[in-house]
Short mmCIF file of C-alpha atoms and ligand atoms in Angstrom, two decimals:
data_model
loop_
_atom_site.label_atom_id
_atom_site.label_comp_id
_atom_site.label_asym_id
_atom_site.label_seq_id
_atom_site.Cartn_x
_atom_site.Cartn_y
_atom_site.Cartn_z
CA MET A 1 -99.09 68.03 141.27
CA LEU A 2 -102.45 66.59 142.47
CA GLU A 3 -105.49 68.66 141.23
CA THR A 4 -107.50 68.60 144.22
CA ASN A 5 -106.50 69.43 147.66
CA TRP A 6 -108.35 66.31 149.49
CA LYS A 7 -106.09 64.11 147.69
CA LYS A 8 -103.05 66.12 148.47
CA GLU A 9 -104.17 65.98 152.15
CA LEU A 10 -104.82 62.44 152.23
CA LEU A 11 -101.34 61.58 150.45
CA THR A 12 -99.53 63.78 152.91
CA GLU A 13 -101.05 61.92 156.08
CA GLN A 14 -101.04 58.39 154.88
CA GLN A 15 -97.28 58.75 154.11
CA LYS A 16 -97.15 60.15 157.75
CA VAL A 17 -98.81 57.15 159.01
CA ALA A 18 -96.15 54.86 157.37
CA LYS A 19 -93.48 56.56 159.08
CA ASP A 20 -95.34 57.11 162.62
CA CYS A 21 -96.54 54.10 163.04
CA ILE A 22 -93.03 53.14 164.19
CA CYS A 23 -92.57 53.47 167.81
CA PRO A 24 -90.06 56.06 168.45
CA THR A 25 -88.82 54.17 171.76
CA CYS A 26 -88.38 50.64 170.58
CA GLY A 27 -89.07 50.68 166.99
CA GLY A 28 -91.98 48.05 167.21
CA ASN A 29 -95.64 48.79 165.25
CA ALA A 30 -98.28 50.70 166.79
CA SER A 31 -101.41 48.34 167.26
CA ASN A 32 -104.46 48.78 165.06
CA GLN A 33 -106.64 48.20 168.19
CA THR A 34 -105.05 50.42 171.04
CA LEU A 35 -103.38 52.69 168.75
CA ASP A 36 -100.20 52.50 171.01
CA CYS A 37 -96.97 50.27 170.76
CA ASN A 38 -97.68 46.69 170.07
CA TYR A 39 -94.17 45.76 172.06
CA CYS A 40 -93.56 48.36 174.51
CA GLY A 41 -97.11 49.49 175.01
CA ASN A 42 -96.02 53.21 174.96
CA GLU A 43 -98.44 55.80 173.77
CA ASN A 44 -97.58 56.97 170.21
CA LEU A 45 -99.13 60.29 169.71
CA ALA A 46 -97.97 61.30 166.36
CA PHE A 47 -99.59 58.28 164.97
CA LYS A 48 -102.65 58.82 166.66
CA LYS A 49 -102.79 62.44 165.29
CA ASP A 50 -102.11 61.16 161.81
CA ILE A 51 -104.96 58.60 162.10
CA GLU A 52 -107.14 61.56 163.29
CA ARG A 53 -106.32 63.77 160.82
CA ILE A 54 -107.22 61.12 157.99
CA THR A 55 -110.87 60.59 159.70
CA ASP A 56 -111.08 64.05 159.20
CA VAL A 57 -110.28 64.37 155.68
CA LEU A 58 -112.53 61.31 154.80
CA GLY A 59 -115.38 62.09 157.03
CA ASN A 60 -115.46 65.55 154.91
CA LEU A 61 -115.72 63.55 151.74
CA SER A 62 -118.98 63.37 149.57
CA GLU A 63 -120.41 59.77 148.66
CA GLU A 64 -119.04 60.44 145.11
CA GLN A 65 -115.48 61.39 146.22
CA LEU A 66 -115.66 58.51 148.41
CA LYS A 67 -115.63 56.16 145.45
CA ASP A 68 -112.80 57.92 143.83
CA PRO A 69 -110.28 54.96 143.32
CA PHE A 70 -107.54 57.47 145.01
CA VAL A 71 -109.37 56.69 148.30
CA MET A 72 -109.44 53.02 147.88
CA ILE A 73 -105.48 52.98 146.88
CA SER A 74 -104.99 55.08 150.16
CA LEU A 75 -106.84 52.25 152.17
CA LEU A 76 -104.75 49.64 150.40
CA LYS A 77 -101.44 51.59 151.37
CA LEU A 78 -102.55 52.06 154.94
CA GLY A 79 -102.99 48.14 155.25
CA GLU A 80 -104.05 46.96 158.75
CA TYR A 81 -104.61 50.68 159.84
CA SER A 82 -107.22 51.14 157.24
CA SER A 83 -109.62 49.56 159.79
CA LEU A 84 -109.16 52.51 162.01
CA VAL A 85 -110.49 54.91 159.12
CA SER A 86 -112.92 53.03 157.11
CA ASP A 87 -115.58 50.44 157.47
CA LEU A 88 -114.24 48.39 154.48
CA SER A 89 -112.52 45.22 155.30
CA MET A 90 -109.17 44.75 153.85
CA GLU A 91 -110.71 41.85 151.92
CA ASP A 92 -113.08 44.42 150.15
CA ILE A 93 -110.36 46.64 149.56
CA ASN A 94 -108.15 43.97 147.98
CA LYS A 95 -111.15 42.93 145.79
CA GLU A 96 -111.80 46.37 144.65
CA TYR A 97 -108.20 46.92 143.93
CA LEU A 98 -107.87 44.11 141.79
CA SER A 99 -111.02 44.62 139.65
CA TRP A 100 -109.92 48.36 139.37
CA SER A 101 -106.28 46.99 138.47
CA GLU A 102 -107.64 44.88 135.85
CA THR A 103 -109.10 47.44 134.05
CA ILE A 104 -106.12 49.88 134.26
CA ILE A 105 -103.92 46.94 132.76
CA ASP A 106 -106.26 46.41 129.73
CA LYS A 107 -106.35 50.26 129.10
CA LEU A 108 -102.63 50.23 129.39
CA ILE A 109 -102.04 47.01 127.05
CA SER A 110 -104.25 48.44 124.40
CA ALA A 111 -102.53 52.16 124.54
CA LYS A 112 -105.70 53.91 125.60
CA GLU A 113 -105.63 57.00 127.19
CA LEU A 114 -106.32 57.16 131.08
CA THR A 115 -108.74 59.40 132.89
CA VAL A 116 -107.00 62.18 135.36
CA VAL A 117 -108.78 60.26 138.17
CA ASP A 118 -107.19 56.84 137.36
CA GLN A 119 -103.79 58.48 136.55
CA GLU A 120 -103.86 60.21 140.18
CA ALA A 121 -104.75 57.18 141.70
CA LEU A 122 -101.69 55.40 139.93
CA ILE A 123 -99.50 58.47 141.25
CA ASN A 124 -100.69 57.54 144.64
CA LEU A 125 -100.03 53.68 144.14
CA PHE A 126 -96.47 54.27 142.77
CA GLY A 127 -95.82 56.81 145.65
CA ASN A 128 -93.24 59.02 146.24
CA GLY A 129 -90.40 56.76 146.97
CA ASP A 130 -92.32 54.91 149.63
CA PHE A 131 -91.75 51.50 148.11
CA TYR A 132 -95.12 49.18 147.71
CA GLN A 133 -94.50 45.73 146.37
CA ASN A 134 -97.43 44.64 144.79
CA GLU A 135 -97.43 42.40 141.62
CA LYS A 136 -100.27 44.59 139.96
CA ALA A 137 -98.51 47.59 140.65
CA SER A 138 -95.51 46.30 139.05
CA VAL A 139 -97.24 45.23 135.94
CA MET A 140 -98.88 48.50 135.67
CA GLN A 141 -95.66 50.53 136.28
CA ASN A 142 -93.74 48.87 133.62
CA LEU A 143 -96.73 49.14 131.23
CA VAL A 144 -96.65 53.04 131.82
CA ILE A 145 -92.69 53.18 131.18
CA ALA A 146 -93.07 51.13 127.98
CA ASN A 147 -96.24 53.03 126.44
CA THR A 148 -93.82 55.99 127.18
CA ALA A 149 -90.62 54.79 125.49
CA ARG A 150 -92.77 53.91 122.49
CA GLN A 151 -94.55 57.17 122.69
CA ALA A 152 -97.84 55.18 122.24
CA VAL A 153 -99.69 57.21 124.85
CA HIS A 154 -98.48 60.51 126.63
CA TYR A 155 -99.17 60.49 130.39
CA SER A 156 -98.94 63.38 132.75
CA PRO A 157 -95.04 63.65 133.84
CA GLU A 158 -96.22 62.95 137.39
CA LEU A 159 -97.66 59.57 136.44
CA VAL A 160 -94.56 58.79 134.30
CA TYR A 161 -92.07 60.04 137.03
CA GLY A 162 -93.78 58.03 139.74
CA ALA A 163 -93.59 54.82 137.56
CA LEU A 164 -89.85 55.24 136.97
CA GLN A 165 -89.38 56.15 140.74
CA GLN A 166 -91.21 52.73 141.61
CA CYS A 167 -89.07 51.05 139.23
CA PHE A 168 -85.89 52.47 140.82
CA CYS A 169 -87.05 51.42 144.31
CA GLN A 170 -87.42 47.89 142.93
CA LEU A 171 -84.01 48.10 141.92
CA ILE A 172 -82.52 49.03 145.03
CA LYS A 173 -84.98 49.11 148.12
CA LEU A 174 -84.58 45.82 149.30
CA ASN A 175 -80.76 46.31 149.66
CA VAL A 176 -80.73 49.64 150.75
CA LYS A 177 -84.03 50.90 152.12
CA GLU A 178 -82.75 54.20 152.76
CA ALA A 179 -82.27 54.80 148.79
CA THR A 180 -84.34 57.99 147.33
CA MET A 181 -84.49 59.39 143.72
CA GLU A 182 -84.82 62.84 142.86
CA LYS A 183 -84.93 65.06 139.46
CA LYS A 184 -82.67 67.80 139.03
CA LYS A 185 -80.71 69.98 136.70
CA LEU A 186 -77.34 68.53 136.54
CA GLU A 187 -74.20 69.42 134.56
CA GLU A 188 -74.29 69.39 130.66
CA GLY A 189 -73.96 65.87 129.63
CA THR A 190 -74.67 64.11 132.78
CA ALA A 191 -77.75 61.56 132.54
CA GLY A 192 -77.55 61.01 136.16
CA GLU A 193 -75.65 60.83 139.27
CA ALA A 194 -75.17 59.01 142.46
CA GLN A 195 -74.50 60.55 146.05
CA SER A 196 -74.33 58.44 148.92
CA TYR A 197 -77.91 57.06 149.17
CA ILE A 198 -79.52 59.60 146.70
CA ALA A 199 -79.64 59.16 142.94
CA ARG A 200 -80.58 62.25 140.81
CA ILE A 201 -81.81 61.83 137.40
CA ASP A 202 -81.10 64.74 135.09
CA GLU A 203 -84.24 66.68 134.39
CA LYS A 204 -83.17 66.99 130.52
CA ASN A 205 -82.90 63.19 130.70
CA PHE A 206 -86.40 62.80 132.03
CA ASP A 207 -87.86 65.31 129.79
CA ASP A 208 -86.09 63.82 126.63
CA PHE A 209 -87.94 60.51 127.72
CA MET A 210 -91.30 61.97 127.84
CA GLN A 211 -91.16 63.87 124.38
CA HIS A 212 -89.01 61.12 122.67
CA GLY A 213 -89.41 58.04 124.39
CA GLY A 214 -86.61 55.26 124.02
CA THR A 215 -85.20 53.23 127.24
CA PHE A 216 -82.11 55.18 127.85
CA ILE A 217 -83.55 56.26 131.05
CA LEU A 218 -83.74 52.80 132.36
CA ASN A 219 -79.99 52.36 131.73
CA THR A 220 -79.69 55.54 133.86
CA LEU A 221 -81.88 54.13 137.00
CA GLY A 222 -79.98 50.97 137.01
CA HIS A 223 -76.58 52.76 136.72
CA GLU A 224 -77.33 54.75 139.63
CA ALA A 225 -78.89 52.48 141.53
CA ARG A 226 -75.74 50.49 141.11
CA HIS A 227 -73.65 53.27 142.45
CA ILE A 228 -75.85 53.42 145.78
CA TYR A 229 -75.23 49.93 146.10
CA GLN A 230 -71.57 50.20 145.82
CA ASN A 231 -71.74 52.71 148.23
CA TYR A 232 -73.78 50.67 150.60
CA LYS A 233 -71.19 48.01 150.43
CA ARG A 234 -68.44 50.20 150.99
CA TYR A 235 -69.88 51.94 154.18
CA HIS A 236 -70.77 48.46 155.81
CA SER A 237 -67.31 46.96 154.82
CA ILE A 238 -69.23 44.41 152.62
CA VAL A 239 -66.63 42.31 150.30
CA GLU A 240 -68.01 39.82 148.12
CA ASP A 241 -65.28 39.51 145.70
CA ARG A 242 -62.31 40.95 144.40
CA ASN A 243 -64.18 43.87 142.51
CA ASP A 244 -65.75 45.22 145.66
CA LEU A 245 -62.30 45.13 147.34
CA ILE A 246 -60.66 47.06 143.90
CA MET A 247 -63.54 49.50 144.02
CA PHE A 248 -63.19 50.21 147.70
CA TYR A 249 -59.39 50.87 146.67
CA GLU A 250 -60.58 53.46 143.79
CA SER A 251 -62.73 55.43 146.40
CA ILE A 252 -59.48 55.66 148.88
CA VAL A 253 -57.21 56.85 146.19
CA ARG A 254 -59.99 59.18 144.95
CA SER A 255 -60.38 60.76 148.47
CA LYS A 256 -56.79 61.75 148.22
CA LYS A 257 -56.50 62.45 144.57
CA PRO A 258 -59.54 63.28 143.09
CA GLU A 259 -58.07 63.69 139.49
CA ILE A 260 -57.67 59.77 139.44
CA TYR A 261 -61.45 59.78 138.47
CA ASP A 262 -61.37 61.67 135.32
CA ASP A 263 -57.78 60.20 134.32
CA ASN A 264 -59.37 56.77 134.63
CA TYR A 265 -63.00 57.18 133.70
CA LEU A 266 -63.04 54.44 131.16
CA ASN A 267 -61.18 52.25 133.40
CA MET A 268 -62.74 52.91 136.68
CA LEU A 269 -64.36 49.65 138.16
CA VAL A 270 -66.93 51.60 139.96
CA GLU A 271 -68.18 53.17 136.39
CA ILE A 272 -67.51 49.85 134.27
CA ASP A 273 -69.73 47.75 137.32
CA ALA A 274 -72.47 50.74 137.13
CA ARG A 275 -72.52 50.67 133.12
CA VAL A 276 -73.01 46.55 133.02
CA TYR A 277 -75.72 46.94 135.49
CA GLY A 278 -77.55 49.76 133.90
CA ALA A 279 -77.02 47.80 130.49
CA ILE A 280 -78.59 44.63 131.82
CA ILE A 281 -81.48 46.56 133.40
CA GLU A 282 -82.15 48.12 130.00
CA GLN A 283 -82.03 45.20 128.13
CA GLN A 284 -84.08 43.29 130.59
CA PHE A 285 -86.72 45.45 130.10
CA LEU A 286 -86.82 45.64 126.33
CA LYS A 287 -86.80 41.87 126.28
CA THR A 288 -89.69 41.67 128.96
CA MET A 289 -91.67 44.31 127.40
CA PHE A 290 -90.89 44.55 123.60
CA GLY A 291 -89.32 40.90 123.14
CA VAL A 292 -86.27 42.40 121.43
CA SER A 293 -82.47 42.63 122.46
CA VAL A 294 -80.74 45.56 121.11
CA GLU A 295 -77.26 44.62 119.42
CA SER A 296 -75.43 48.05 120.21
CA ILE A 297 -76.54 47.32 124.13
CA LYS A 298 -75.23 44.23 124.12
CA ARG A 299 -72.15 44.76 122.68
CA GLU A 300 -71.29 47.67 124.98
CA TYR A 301 -72.30 45.39 127.65
CA GLU A 302 -69.89 42.58 126.41
CA ALA A 303 -67.02 45.18 126.09
CA ASP A 304 -67.76 46.43 129.73
CA TYR A 305 -68.03 42.64 131.14
CA ALA A 306 -64.77 41.64 129.79
CA LEU A 307 -63.27 44.38 131.94
CA LEU A 308 -65.24 43.61 134.80
CA THR A 309 -63.78 40.02 135.07
CA ASN A 310 -60.00 40.77 134.39
CA HIS A 311 -59.56 42.39 137.77
CA ASP A 312 -57.30 44.83 136.07
CA THR A 313 -55.55 47.34 138.57
CA MET A 314 -53.48 49.33 136.55
CA ARG A 315 -54.47 52.97 136.96
CA VAL A 316 -52.99 56.23 135.61
CA ILE A 317 -51.91 58.29 138.77
CA ASP A 318 -50.10 61.40 138.88
CA ASP A 319 -49.14 60.54 135.03
CA LYS A 320 -47.64 57.03 135.87
CA LYS A 321 -49.14 53.77 135.53
CA VAL A 322 -49.35 52.31 139.04
CA HIS A 323 -51.23 49.37 140.45
CA LEU A 324 -53.85 50.32 142.82
CA GLU A 325 -52.78 48.40 145.70
CA GLU A 326 -49.49 49.89 145.44
CA GLU A 327 -51.06 53.35 145.91
CA VAL A 328 -53.06 52.06 148.50
CA LEU A 329 -50.18 50.89 150.72
CA SER A 330 -48.23 54.54 150.37
CA SER A 331 -51.72 56.12 151.34
CA LEU A 332 -51.93 53.25 154.34
CA ASN A 333 -48.49 54.33 155.62
CA GLU A 334 -49.03 57.81 155.29
CA ASP A 335 -52.21 57.82 157.11
CA PRO A 336 -52.13 54.39 159.09
CA GLU A 337 -55.54 55.33 160.86
CA LEU A 338 -57.20 54.24 157.76
CA TYR A 339 -56.01 50.92 158.47
CA ASP A 340 -58.25 50.66 161.67
CA LYS A 341 -61.00 52.37 160.28
CA TRP A 342 -61.97 50.22 157.16
CA SER A 343 -61.84 46.49 157.88
CA GLN A 344 -61.82 45.98 154.13
CA PHE A 345 -58.22 46.66 154.24
CA HIS A 346 -57.50 43.51 156.43
CA TYR A 347 -57.91 40.96 153.58
CA GLU A 348 -54.62 42.18 151.68
CA PHE A 349 -52.75 44.18 154.12
CA VAL A 350 -51.18 43.68 157.61
CA LYS A 351 -50.13 46.00 160.49
CA ASP A 352 -46.31 44.68 161.25
CA ASN A 353 -44.51 46.47 163.78
CA GLY A 354 -46.36 49.61 163.08
CA CYS A 355 -45.78 49.53 159.52
CA ILE A 356 -48.57 48.52 157.12
CA ARG A 357 -47.40 46.02 154.33
CA PHE A 358 -48.63 43.55 151.86
CA LYS A 359 -49.68 39.99 153.63
CA THR A 360 -47.42 37.24 152.21
CA THR A 361 -48.64 34.45 149.90
CA SER A 362 -48.39 32.17 152.86
CA GLU A 363 -50.24 34.35 154.97
CA LEU A 364 -53.03 34.51 152.47
CA ILE A 365 -53.03 30.71 151.93
CA ASP A 366 -53.56 30.58 155.95
CA ASP A 367 -56.47 33.21 155.88
CA CYS A 368 -57.78 31.14 153.23
CA LEU A 369 -57.84 27.95 154.96
CA TYR A 370 -59.26 29.64 158.22
CA ASN A 371 -62.15 31.69 156.54
CA SER A 372 -65.39 29.94 157.20
CA ASP A 373 -67.44 31.67 154.85
CA SER A 374 -67.17 29.73 151.47
CA ALA A 375 -68.95 32.45 149.51
CA LYS A 376 -65.52 34.42 149.91
CA ASN A 377 -63.31 31.42 148.56
CA ASN A 378 -63.13 33.18 145.27
CA LEU A 379 -61.95 36.34 146.74
CA TYR A 380 -59.05 34.69 148.61
CA TYR A 381 -57.86 32.63 145.54
CA ALA A 382 -57.99 35.92 143.55
CA LEU A 383 -55.85 37.55 146.17
CA ILE A 384 -53.49 34.53 146.58
CA ASP A 385 -52.98 34.65 142.75
CA ASN A 386 -52.08 38.41 142.81
CA SER A 387 -49.72 37.93 145.49
CA ARG A 388 -47.70 35.28 143.62
CA LYS A 389 -47.54 37.58 140.58
CA ARG A 390 -46.23 40.17 142.95
CA ASP A 391 -43.49 37.57 144.20
CA MET A 392 -42.59 36.69 140.73
CA ALA A 393 -42.29 40.43 139.56
CA MET A 394 -39.97 40.98 142.80
CA GLU A 395 -37.83 37.83 142.23
CA SER A 396 -37.38 38.75 138.54
CA ARG A 397 -36.54 42.22 139.80
CA GLN A 398 -33.87 40.89 142.08
CA GLN A 399 -32.37 38.68 139.38
CA MET A 400 -31.78 41.28 137.35
CA SER A 401 -30.53 43.85 139.86
CA SER A 402 -28.00 40.87 140.57
CA SER A 403 -26.97 40.23 137.34
CA VAL A 404 -26.39 43.83 136.83
CA THR A 405 -24.18 44.14 139.91
CA MET A 406 -22.21 40.94 138.82
ZN1 ZN B 501 -92.49 50.72 171.64
ZN1 ZN B 502 -71.47 56.43 136.82
#
């Protein structure tokens, strides 16, 4: 990736520092005075070693090499720890960074070529998924993506990939700090996929972006970031609204009957939710960077948004149309341990004499009254509404059967 060895070494070491500065015993940060843990005082050997190695790498550089913006970015990323390896103050480093980033932004805006040296410094800035929040960095990242999108300049694939990775981090890292992104050859026709907290972007999707531009890749980033957020909410039993519950039910049914995914692809709420988010991210980028709004994306988004708000739980399962909740109820009675494992079930279902059943409308109303989290009111209203519909359907079934027996 990087042409010179010392840059590779410096990058590796500075990434190690970001990890190792956290005390393995208590999780506290290492002190930039004593190098030991600020909180429990334990000696942090790994961190000391990293600092020694960085000092070595920098010590072997010539005057000229030390002026390379790559070094300045490394120091910037080391933050308070830069004082351990350099005489420059944080103020000096920030000043240098600001003036360098201004010239880069000018070049990016006027679509001028960047030198290899500047591209490599930018690769360091965007990082390899080590999320670095900085206003100028976001501006440069968006300009690199925009210039590639309109094929105004051809940057190195590493730089463009770095910009996309940084963009992905902005979409998800604040919610899910374990999230990572990688480039991989995926099944034909798959633009991206998400598994647990890893987003995979198809190599062809990326190559296509490099060669032909466009903004579809931002849609993919948004789409896969959203799947990661869905996974995060599921793993942590976070339910903010009825859609979170429906998506959770989909995952439960899918784990028992994987074919539900393909049989209902266009109606799966996890996909609709991810498509809506992907479209929003692409559209926002187009608006901010090019001042345009693309009708086709908007139309697609509107159609999906309607599906997102209608709370339809009808799915095709085993060639029959069934409500997801009913399918979940039978799964729960087949496998009652599930009920205790996931608290998401406790909103709509209750264990009653060893048997799991739907909560009654009156039980749901009680839950709503005793609920202290006002953000969840809409969730309860939706559940009560749904339960009433179930009551009505039950009544009309009973009336029908009594009129038949008469
Ligand atoms: Zn400690
Ligand atoms: Zn998807």
